XYZ file of C-alpha atoms in Angstrom:
626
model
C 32.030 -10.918 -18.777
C 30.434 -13.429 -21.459
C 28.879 -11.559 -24.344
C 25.856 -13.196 -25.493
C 27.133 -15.948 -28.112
C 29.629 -17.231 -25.187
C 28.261 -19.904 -23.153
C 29.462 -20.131 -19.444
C 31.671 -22.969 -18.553
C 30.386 -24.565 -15.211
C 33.379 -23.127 -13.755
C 32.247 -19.722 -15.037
C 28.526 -20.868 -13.890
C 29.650 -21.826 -10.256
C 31.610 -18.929 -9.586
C 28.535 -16.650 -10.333
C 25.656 -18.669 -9.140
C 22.286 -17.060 -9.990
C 20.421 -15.553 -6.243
C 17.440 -16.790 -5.331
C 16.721 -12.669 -4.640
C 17.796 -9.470 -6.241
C 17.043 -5.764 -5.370
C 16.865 -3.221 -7.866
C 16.793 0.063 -7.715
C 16.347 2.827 -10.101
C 16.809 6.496 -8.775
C 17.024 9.722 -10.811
C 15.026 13.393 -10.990
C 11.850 13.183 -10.563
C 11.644 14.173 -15.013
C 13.537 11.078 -15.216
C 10.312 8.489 -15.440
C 11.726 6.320 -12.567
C 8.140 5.566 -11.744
C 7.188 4.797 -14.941
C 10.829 2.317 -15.596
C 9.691 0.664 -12.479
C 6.352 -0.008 -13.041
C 7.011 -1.538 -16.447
C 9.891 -3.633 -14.924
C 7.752 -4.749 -12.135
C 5.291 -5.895 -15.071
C 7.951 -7.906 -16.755
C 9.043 -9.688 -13.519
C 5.690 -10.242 -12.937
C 5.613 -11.827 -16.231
C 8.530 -13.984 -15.848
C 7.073 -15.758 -13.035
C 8.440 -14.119 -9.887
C 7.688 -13.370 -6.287
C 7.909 -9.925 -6.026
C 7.126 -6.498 -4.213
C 8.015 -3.009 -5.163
C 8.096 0.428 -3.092
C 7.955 3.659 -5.155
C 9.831 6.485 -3.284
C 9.440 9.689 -4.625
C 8.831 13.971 -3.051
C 6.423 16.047 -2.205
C 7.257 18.424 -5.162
C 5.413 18.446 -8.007
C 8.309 19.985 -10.068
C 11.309 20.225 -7.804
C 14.943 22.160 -9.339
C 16.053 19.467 -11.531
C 19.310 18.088 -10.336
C 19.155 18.707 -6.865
C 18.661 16.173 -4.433
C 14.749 16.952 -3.183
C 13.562 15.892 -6.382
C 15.285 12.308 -6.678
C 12.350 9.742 -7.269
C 13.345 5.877 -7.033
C 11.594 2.706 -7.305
C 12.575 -0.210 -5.688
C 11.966 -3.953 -6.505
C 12.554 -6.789 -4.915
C 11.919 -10.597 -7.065
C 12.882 -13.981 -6.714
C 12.385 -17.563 -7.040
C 11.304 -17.483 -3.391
C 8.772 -16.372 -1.210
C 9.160 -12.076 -1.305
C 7.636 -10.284 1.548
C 9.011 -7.011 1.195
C 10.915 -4.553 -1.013
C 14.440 -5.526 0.656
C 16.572 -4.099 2.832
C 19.460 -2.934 1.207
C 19.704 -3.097 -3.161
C 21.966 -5.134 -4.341
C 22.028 -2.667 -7.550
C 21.523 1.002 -8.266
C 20.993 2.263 -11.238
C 21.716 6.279 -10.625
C 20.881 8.720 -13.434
C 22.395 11.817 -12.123
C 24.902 12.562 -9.132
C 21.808 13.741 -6.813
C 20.124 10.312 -7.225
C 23.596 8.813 -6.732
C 23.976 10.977 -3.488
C 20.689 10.381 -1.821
C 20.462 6.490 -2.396
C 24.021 5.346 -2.173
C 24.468 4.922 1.170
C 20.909 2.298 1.001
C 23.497 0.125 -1.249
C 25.045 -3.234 0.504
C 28.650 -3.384 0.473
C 29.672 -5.022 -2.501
C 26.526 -3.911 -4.569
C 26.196 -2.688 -7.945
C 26.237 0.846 -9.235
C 25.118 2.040 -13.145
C 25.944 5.740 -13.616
C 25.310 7.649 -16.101
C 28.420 9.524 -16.476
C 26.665 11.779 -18.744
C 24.653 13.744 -16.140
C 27.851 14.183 -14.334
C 28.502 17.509 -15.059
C 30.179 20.465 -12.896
C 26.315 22.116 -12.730
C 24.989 18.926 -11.635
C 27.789 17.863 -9.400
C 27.410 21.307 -7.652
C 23.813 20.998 -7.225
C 24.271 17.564 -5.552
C 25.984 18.942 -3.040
C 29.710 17.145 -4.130
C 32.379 18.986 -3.839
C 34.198 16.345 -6.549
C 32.949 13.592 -9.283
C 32.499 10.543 -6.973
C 32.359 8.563 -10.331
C 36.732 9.584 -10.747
C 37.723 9.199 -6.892
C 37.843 6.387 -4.197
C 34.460 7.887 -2.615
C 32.901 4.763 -4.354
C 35.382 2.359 -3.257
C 33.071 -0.111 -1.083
C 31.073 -0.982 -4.212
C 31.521 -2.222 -7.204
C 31.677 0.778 -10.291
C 29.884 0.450 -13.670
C 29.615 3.847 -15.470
C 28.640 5.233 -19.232
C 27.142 8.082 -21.088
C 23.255 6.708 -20.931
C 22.581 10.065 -22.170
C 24.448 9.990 -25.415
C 23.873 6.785 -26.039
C 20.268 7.255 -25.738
C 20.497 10.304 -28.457
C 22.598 8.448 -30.728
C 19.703 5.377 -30.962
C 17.116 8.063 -31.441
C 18.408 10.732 -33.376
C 16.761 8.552 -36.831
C 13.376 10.225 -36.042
C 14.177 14.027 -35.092
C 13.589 14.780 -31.675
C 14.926 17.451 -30.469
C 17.074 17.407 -27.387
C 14.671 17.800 -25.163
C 12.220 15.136 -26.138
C 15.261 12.860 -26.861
C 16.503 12.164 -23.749
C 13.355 11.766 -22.390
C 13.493 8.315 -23.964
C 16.520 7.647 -21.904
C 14.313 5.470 -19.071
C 13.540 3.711 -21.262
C 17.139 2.823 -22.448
C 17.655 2.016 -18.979
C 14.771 -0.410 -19.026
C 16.676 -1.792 -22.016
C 19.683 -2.661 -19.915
C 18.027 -4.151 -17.130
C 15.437 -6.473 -18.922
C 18.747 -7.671 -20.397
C 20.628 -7.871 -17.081
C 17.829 -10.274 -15.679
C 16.966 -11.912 -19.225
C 13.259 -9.883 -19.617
C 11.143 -10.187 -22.727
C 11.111 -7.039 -24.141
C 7.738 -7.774 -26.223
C 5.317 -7.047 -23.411
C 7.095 -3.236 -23.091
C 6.647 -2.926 -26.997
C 2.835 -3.238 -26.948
C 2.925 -1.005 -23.760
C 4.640 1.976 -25.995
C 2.575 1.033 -28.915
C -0.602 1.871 -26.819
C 0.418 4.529 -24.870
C 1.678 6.613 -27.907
C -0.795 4.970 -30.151
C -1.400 8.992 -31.298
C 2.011 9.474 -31.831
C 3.502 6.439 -33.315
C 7.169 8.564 -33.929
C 7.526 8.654 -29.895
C 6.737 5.078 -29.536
C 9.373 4.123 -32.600
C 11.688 6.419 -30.765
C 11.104 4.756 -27.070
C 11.390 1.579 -28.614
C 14.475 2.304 -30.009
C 15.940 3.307 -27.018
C 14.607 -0.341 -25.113
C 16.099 -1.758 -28.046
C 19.472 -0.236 -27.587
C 20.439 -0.277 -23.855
C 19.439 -4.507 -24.583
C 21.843 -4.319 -27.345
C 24.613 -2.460 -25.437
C 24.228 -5.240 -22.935
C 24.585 -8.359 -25.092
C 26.978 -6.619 -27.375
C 29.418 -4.669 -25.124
C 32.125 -5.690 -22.596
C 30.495 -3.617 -19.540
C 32.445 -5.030 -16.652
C 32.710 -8.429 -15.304
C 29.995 -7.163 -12.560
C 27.599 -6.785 -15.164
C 26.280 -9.724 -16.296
C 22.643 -11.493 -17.317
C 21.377 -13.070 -14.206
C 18.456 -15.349 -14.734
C 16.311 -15.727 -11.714
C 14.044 -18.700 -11.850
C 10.628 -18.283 -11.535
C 8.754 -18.967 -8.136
C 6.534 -21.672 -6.701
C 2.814 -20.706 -7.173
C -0.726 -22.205 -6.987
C -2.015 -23.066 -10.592
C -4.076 -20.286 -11.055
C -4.834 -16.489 -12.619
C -2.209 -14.213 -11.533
C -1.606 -10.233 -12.066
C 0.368 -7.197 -10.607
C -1.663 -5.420 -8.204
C -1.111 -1.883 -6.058
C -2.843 -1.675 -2.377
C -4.765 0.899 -4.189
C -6.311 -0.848 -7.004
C -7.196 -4.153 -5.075
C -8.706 -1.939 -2.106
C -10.915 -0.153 -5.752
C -11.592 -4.208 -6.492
C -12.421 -5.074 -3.101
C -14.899 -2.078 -2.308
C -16.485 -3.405 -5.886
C -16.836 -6.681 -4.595
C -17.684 -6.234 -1.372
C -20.616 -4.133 -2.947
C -21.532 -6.904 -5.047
C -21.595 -9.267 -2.047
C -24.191 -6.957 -0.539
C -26.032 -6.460 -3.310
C -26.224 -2.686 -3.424
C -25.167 0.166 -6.019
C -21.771 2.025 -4.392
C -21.241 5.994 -4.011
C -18.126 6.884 -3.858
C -17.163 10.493 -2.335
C -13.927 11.625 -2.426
C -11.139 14.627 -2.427
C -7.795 14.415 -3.619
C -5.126 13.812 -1.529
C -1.937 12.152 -1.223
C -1.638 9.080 -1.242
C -5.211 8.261 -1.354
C -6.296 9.771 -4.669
C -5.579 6.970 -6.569
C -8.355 4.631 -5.532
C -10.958 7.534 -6.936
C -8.792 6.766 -10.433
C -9.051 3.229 -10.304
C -13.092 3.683 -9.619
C -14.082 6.122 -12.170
C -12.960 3.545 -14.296
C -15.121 0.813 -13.113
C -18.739 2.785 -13.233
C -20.205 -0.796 -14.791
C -20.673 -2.066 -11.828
C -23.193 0.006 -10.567
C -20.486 2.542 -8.950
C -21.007 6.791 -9.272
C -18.328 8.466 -8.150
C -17.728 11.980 -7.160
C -15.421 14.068 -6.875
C -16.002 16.764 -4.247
C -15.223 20.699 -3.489
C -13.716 19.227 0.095
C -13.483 16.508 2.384
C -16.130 17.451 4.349
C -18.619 17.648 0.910
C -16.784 14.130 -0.078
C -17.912 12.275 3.267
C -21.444 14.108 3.477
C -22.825 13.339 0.179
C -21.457 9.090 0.775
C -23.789 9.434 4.230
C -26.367 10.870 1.880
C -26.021 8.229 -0.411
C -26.188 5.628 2.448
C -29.512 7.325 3.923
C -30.730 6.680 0.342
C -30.156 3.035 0.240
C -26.482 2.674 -1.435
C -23.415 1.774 0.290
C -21.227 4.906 0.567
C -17.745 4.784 0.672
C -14.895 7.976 1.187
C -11.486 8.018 1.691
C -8.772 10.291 2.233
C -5.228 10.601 4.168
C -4.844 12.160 7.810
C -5.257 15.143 7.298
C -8.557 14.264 5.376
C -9.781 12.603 7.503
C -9.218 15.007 10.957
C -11.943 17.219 8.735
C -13.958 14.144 8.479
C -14.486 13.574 11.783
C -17.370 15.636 12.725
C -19.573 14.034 10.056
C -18.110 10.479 11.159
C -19.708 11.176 14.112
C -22.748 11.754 12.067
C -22.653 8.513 10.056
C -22.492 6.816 13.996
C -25.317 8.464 15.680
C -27.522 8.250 12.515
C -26.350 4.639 12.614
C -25.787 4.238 8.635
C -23.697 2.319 6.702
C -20.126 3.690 5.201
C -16.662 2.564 4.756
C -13.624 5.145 5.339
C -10.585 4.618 3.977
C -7.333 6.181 5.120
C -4.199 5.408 3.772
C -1.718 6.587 6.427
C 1.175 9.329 5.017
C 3.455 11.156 7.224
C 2.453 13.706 9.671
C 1.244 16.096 11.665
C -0.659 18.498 9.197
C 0.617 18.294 5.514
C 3.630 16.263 6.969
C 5.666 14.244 4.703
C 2.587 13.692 1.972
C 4.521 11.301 -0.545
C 5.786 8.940 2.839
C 4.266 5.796 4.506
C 3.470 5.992 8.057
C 1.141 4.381 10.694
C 0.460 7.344 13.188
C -3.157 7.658 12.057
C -4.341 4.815 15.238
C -5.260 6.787 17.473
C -7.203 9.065 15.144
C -9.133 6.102 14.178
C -9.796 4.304 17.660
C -10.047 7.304 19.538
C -10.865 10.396 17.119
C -14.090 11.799 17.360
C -16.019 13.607 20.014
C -18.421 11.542 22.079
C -18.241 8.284 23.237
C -18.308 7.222 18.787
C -16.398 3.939 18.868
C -15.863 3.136 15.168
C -14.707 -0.471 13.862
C -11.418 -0.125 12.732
C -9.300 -2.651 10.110
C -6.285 -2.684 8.680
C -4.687 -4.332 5.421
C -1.239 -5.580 6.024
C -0.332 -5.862 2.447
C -1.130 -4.547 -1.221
C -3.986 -7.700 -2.123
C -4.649 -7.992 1.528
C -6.035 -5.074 0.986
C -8.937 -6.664 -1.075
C -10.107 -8.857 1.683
C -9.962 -6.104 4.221
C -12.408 -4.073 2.038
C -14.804 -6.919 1.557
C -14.722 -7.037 5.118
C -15.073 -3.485 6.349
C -18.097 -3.793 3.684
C -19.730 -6.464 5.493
C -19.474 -4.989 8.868
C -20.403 -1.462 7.432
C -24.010 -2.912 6.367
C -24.491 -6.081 8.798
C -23.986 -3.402 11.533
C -25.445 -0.588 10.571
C -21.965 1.461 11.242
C -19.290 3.426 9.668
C -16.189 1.354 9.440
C -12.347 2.508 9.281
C -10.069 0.832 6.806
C -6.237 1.978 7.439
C -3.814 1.642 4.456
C -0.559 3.597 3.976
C 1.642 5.143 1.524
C 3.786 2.164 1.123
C 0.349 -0.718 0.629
C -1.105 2.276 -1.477
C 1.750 2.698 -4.116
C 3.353 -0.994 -3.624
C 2.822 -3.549 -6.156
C 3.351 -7.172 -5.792
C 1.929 -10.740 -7.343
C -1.965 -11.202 -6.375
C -3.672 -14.728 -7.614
C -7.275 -13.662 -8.612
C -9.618 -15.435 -6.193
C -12.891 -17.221 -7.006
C -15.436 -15.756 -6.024
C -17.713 -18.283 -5.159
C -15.984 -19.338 -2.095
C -17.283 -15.716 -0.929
C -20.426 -16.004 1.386
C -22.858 -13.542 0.270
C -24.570 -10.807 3.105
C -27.139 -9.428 1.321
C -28.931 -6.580 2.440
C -32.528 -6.762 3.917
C -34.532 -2.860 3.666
C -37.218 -2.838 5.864
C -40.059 -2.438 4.182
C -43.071 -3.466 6.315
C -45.214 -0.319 7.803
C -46.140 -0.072 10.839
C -49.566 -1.445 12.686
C -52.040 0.935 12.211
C -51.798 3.301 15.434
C -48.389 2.740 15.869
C -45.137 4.716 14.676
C -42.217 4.198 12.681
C -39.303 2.879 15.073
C -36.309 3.566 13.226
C -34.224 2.779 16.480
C -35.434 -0.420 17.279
C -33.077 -3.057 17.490
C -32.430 -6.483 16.624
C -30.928 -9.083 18.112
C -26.943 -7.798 17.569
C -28.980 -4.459 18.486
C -28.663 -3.110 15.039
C -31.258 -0.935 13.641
C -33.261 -1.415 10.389
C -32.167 0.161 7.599
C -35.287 2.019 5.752
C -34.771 3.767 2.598
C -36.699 6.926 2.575
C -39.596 7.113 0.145
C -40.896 3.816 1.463
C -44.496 4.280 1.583
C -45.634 4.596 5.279
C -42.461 3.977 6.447
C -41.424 8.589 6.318
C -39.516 9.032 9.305
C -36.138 11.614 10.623
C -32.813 10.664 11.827
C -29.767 12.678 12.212
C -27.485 13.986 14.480
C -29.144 15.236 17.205
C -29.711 12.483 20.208
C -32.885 10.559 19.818
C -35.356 8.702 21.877
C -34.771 4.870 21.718
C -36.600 3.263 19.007
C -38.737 6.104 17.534
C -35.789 8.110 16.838
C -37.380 11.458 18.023
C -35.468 13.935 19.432
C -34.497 13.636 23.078
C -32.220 14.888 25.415
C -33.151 13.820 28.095
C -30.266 12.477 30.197
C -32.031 8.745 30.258
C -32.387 8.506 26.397
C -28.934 9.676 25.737
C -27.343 7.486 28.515
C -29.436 4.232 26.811
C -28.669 5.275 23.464
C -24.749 5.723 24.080
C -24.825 2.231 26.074
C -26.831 0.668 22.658
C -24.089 2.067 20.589
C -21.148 1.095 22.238
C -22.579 -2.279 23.360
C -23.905 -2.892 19.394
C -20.200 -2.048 18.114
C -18.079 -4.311 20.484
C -20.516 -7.027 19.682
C -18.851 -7.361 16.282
C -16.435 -9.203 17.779
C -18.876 -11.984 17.657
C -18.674 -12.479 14.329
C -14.653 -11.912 13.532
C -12.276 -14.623 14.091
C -10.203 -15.752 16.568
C -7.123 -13.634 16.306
C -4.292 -16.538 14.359
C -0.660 -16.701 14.913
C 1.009 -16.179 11.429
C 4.079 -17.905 12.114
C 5.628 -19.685 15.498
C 3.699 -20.898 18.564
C 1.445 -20.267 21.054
C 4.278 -21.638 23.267
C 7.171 -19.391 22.248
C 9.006 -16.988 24.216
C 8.387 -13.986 22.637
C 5.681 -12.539 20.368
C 5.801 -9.876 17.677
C 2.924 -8.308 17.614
C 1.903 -5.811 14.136
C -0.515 -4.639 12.432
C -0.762 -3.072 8.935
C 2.162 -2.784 6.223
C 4.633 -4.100 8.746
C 3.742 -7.577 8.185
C 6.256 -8.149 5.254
C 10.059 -7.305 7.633
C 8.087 -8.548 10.766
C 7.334 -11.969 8.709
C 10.882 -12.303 7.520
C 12.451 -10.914 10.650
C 10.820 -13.802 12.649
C 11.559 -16.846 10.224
C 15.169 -15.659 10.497
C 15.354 -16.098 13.603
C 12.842 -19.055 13.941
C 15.390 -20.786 11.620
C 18.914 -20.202 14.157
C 15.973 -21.600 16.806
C 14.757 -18.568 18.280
C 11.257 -19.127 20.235
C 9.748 -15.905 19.310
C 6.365 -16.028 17.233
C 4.585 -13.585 14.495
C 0.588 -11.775 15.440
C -0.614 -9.784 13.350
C -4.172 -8.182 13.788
C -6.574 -7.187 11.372
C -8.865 -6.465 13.128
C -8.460 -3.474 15.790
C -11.418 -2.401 16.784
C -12.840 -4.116 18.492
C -10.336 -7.076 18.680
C -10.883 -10.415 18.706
C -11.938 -12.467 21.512
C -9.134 -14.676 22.566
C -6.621 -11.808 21.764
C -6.137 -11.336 24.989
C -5.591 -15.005 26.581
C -3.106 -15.303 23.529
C -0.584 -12.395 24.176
C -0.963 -13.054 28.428
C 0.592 -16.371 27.148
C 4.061 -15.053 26.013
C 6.863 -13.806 28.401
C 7.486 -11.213 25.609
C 5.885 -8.641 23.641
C 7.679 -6.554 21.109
C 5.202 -4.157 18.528
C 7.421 -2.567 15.867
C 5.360 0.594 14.105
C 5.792 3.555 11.680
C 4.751 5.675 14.469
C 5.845 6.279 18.173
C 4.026 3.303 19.768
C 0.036 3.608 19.434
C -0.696 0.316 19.251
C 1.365 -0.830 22.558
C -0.346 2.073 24.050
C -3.969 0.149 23.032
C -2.840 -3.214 23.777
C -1.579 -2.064 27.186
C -5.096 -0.313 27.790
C -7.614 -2.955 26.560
C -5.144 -6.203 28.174
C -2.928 -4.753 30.568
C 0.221 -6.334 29.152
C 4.092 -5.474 29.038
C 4.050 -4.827 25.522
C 7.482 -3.338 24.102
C 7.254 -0.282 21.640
C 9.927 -0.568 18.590
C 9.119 2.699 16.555
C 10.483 3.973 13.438
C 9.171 7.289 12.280
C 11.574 8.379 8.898
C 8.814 7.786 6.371
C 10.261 4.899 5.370
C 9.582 0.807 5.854
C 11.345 -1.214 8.421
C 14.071 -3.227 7.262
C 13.842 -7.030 8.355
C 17.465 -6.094 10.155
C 16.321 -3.676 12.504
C 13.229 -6.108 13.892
C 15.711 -9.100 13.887
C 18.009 -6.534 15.940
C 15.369 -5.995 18.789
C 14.104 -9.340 18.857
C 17.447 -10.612 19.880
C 18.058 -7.528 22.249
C 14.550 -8.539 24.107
C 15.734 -12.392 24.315
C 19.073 -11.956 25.437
């Protein structure tokens, strides 16, 4: 390997041409800060002009044994000088902090790939605790990849002991020696990571000389020290992009942006009700933060509380948003069915984990469909949407706002673990080219002699929204069936027949106003379609310009828009000889397509917790052509 005052020779060059692509990932306890490494990786990367996309994998635990493999947390990135659409298949390195990381992610590694061990971890204890019965870092076991291994640990002590930390607190800056290393592998500015530490330990300045010490020294080690001739400093060029604003952004914070925006669009305050859960507490973070524009949020005692008091708010005139994961959102559903019959606005967002019950809480899946098309008692069809990436995500809420108030209707927004927690590059839109839907209150009273009709309906047969307090304008809804148009109560079996045709008949009538389902890549003509929906979009996209590339006539759907679908959805699948719908579940949306269009659709279901990888779609696309 060149140290860093030896320039390559184009012989050296060729024979190590830089990728167009690399996957990283870092893996270690979940003490370790893998996370944390990641995220400020991800930020440089981000800064050096690259596609990118990331996918934070990490347990259930809050505080599992330390060294044993249940508590190995890893975060892996994918960047490039090309078009990224997911988080890779296999890494091309692995940088493994203690034998159970090493043990749970090896076997992820492509042949030939990169492994950084540090040795120091390596110990009998943690070796035992692993599960391996000898050091894989001093046998063949390792064999099929290539070997790069060092005391991280010591190292990191040695470059911090100047400012007396103890131990403990010492080799807690070892991430960030590791951060060191790979900014220097992939020739990162450290100077964006400095500020970072600055800030974050602006109340204790020794920890941030100490962390930046460590950065400081695992760069130095690289530019100074004969690793290996499979270490090197790789310099991936930055990739195409639209002049323009660009930043990092999680599924999470751009659905927080979105729900602001689509707010804005409307013109009314937002309440936001919500209880913690896994994955979706962090969109109640990213809100609390953003309480200038016009947003209270609340945390409440239970999900039930949490989706109660956003109906309240609605009632009052505010659009009310909650969110939650599965489980969450089975308590929901009662009061779900209350936000439908009362006919108010609200947006619920559920970002998909593992299940049944408390499942796998810290993994993506999409089994949450038929909760959200079907779920609820009574015939309560609810719009459903669904992002397909992190900053599709702030589109989808700007829509499910839109529909929420045009419509007078609670509105489902699906996300998952993996849009949730996955960062990648998002170009800050403009605004203005965002049509406005103001709301209208009704206001007027009625004629004297005649009542308040809270149920009467306008042309899309939506109801007028009335905020209560209006003066002459008192009137009672809620979740007992009413008469049409007054609203009284009435259960008679004519009212409640007319009422549950109005309902039904008002919420497929959205599809009015959504678009034409697109094809996102291929034809209309092609042999075969791939049909997705949510955080599949990224291996399904890549799967099918593989193979669209060795001439393969197969074509890429992807709906946002589930319930109720678009219009010429139908016409366009009955047009393909093929229909293959990979999910994270075991086949909910064939089951729908197959109900609402009667067509062969073709389940391909993966149900580990974890992404597809663009091989195993490429695998059954060929399988169905052959």
């Amino acid at each position: 390997m060149a140290s860093a005052t030896h320039l390559l020779t184009p012989e050296e060059a060729n024979a190590h041409p830089n990728p167009e692509a690399v996957v990283v990932r870092f893996a270690g306890d979940s003490g370790d800060g893998m996370q944390l490494t990641g995220g400020q990786f991800t930020l440089s990367t981000a800064l050096a002009g690259n596609d990118l996309a990331t996918f934070p994998d990490f347990p259930a635990e809050i505080r599992a044994p330390q060294g044993t493999t249940f508590g190995v947390s890893a975060f892996q990135i994918n960047f490039g000088s090309t078009a990224i659409d997911t988080a890779g298949d296999q890494p091309d390195v692995l940088v493994a902090m203690n034998p159970a990381a090493l043990m749970t992610n090896v076997q992820a590694l492509r042949d030939g790939g990169l492994i950084i061990a540090d040795e120091g971890e390596f110990t009998a204890r943690n070796l035992t605790k692993a599960g391996y019965a000898a050091n894989p870092l001093e046998d063949d076991s390792l064999a099929r990849w290539q070997l790069v291994k060092f005391n991280i640990s010591q190292l990191t002590m040695d470059a911090v002991k100047p400012f007396g930390l103890g131990n403990k607190e010492a080799l807690r800056c070892k991430n960030m020696w590791t951060l060191g290393l790979a900014l220097w592998m992939f020739d990162r500015d450290r100077a964006p990571i400095v500020d970072w530490l600055n800030t974050k330990f602006a109340k204790a300045p020794t920890l941030a000389e100490a962390n930046i010490a460590a950065l400081n020294a695992g760069h130095a080690y690289g530019e100074t020290v004969e690793i290996g001739a499979s270490v090197r400093q790789r310099h991936i060029a930055a990739a195409p992009a639209e002049p323009g604003l660009y930043r990092t952004v999680t599924g999470a914070e751009a659905l927080a942006i979105g729900l602001v925006a689509g707010a804005q669009l409307a013109g009314l305050p937002m309440f936001f009700g919500s209880y913690p859960i896994t994955p979706a507490s962090p969109l109640l973070h990213h809100l609390s933060r953003l309480k200038e524009y016009g947003i209270t949020t609340f945390q409440a005692e239970d999900e039930i509380a949490a989706i109660c008091s956003a109906i309240g708010a609605s009632y009052t005139g505010h659009l009310g948003i909650t969110s939650s994961s599965g489980p969450g959102i089975a308590l929901k559903g009662e009061a779900m069915g209350l936000a439908f019959i009362t006919e108010l606005p609200l947006v619920i967002v559920n970002s998909q984990r593992g299940g049944p019950s408390t499942g796998l809480p810290t993994k993506t899946e999409q089994s949450d469909l038929y909760q959200a098309v079907y779920g609820r008692n009574g015939d309560a069809p609810i719009p459903v949407i669904a992002a397909r990436s992190p900053s599709d995500a702030f589109d989808c809420a700007i829509e499910a706002c839109r529909i929420a108030v045009r419509y007078m209707t609670p509105v489902l927004l699906l996300s998952d673990g993996y849009i949730a927690n996955a960062a990648e590059p998002w170009k800050v839109p403009d605004m203005s080219g965002y049509v406005p839907f103001p709301v209208a209150f009704h206001t007027d009273p009625p004629a004297q002699g005649e009542g308040v009709m809270p149920y009467a309906r306008n042309a899309e047969l939506v109801r007028p929204w009335i905020k209560p307090g209006t003066p002459g304008l008192e009137h009672r809804i809620g979740g007992i069936e009413k008469a049409p148009g007054s609203g009284n109560i009435d259960y008679s079996a004519e009212a409640h027949a007319e009422m549950t045709r109005v309902r039904v008949a008002k919420v497929a009538g959205i599809a009015d106003s959504i678009p034409d389902q697109d094809i996102s890549l291929g034809e209309a003509s092609d042999t075969l379609a791939v049909v997705g929906w949510g955080s599949t979009y990224g291996p399904i996209h890549q799967a099918v310009r593989r193979l669209r590339a060795k001439g393969r006539k197969v074509a890429h759907i992807h709906i946002r828009h589930i319930a109720p679908m678009p219009k010429n959805l139908s016409v366009l699948l009955h047009g393909y000889e093929h229909i293959l719908v990979p999910e994270m579940n075991t086949g909910q949306l064939k089951t729908i397509l197959r109900d609402a269009f009667l067509v062969d659709a073709r389940p391909l279901n993966k149900v580990s917790g974890q992404p597809f990888r663009i091989t195993e779609i490429e695998d059954a696309i060929e399988a169905m052509l052959r």
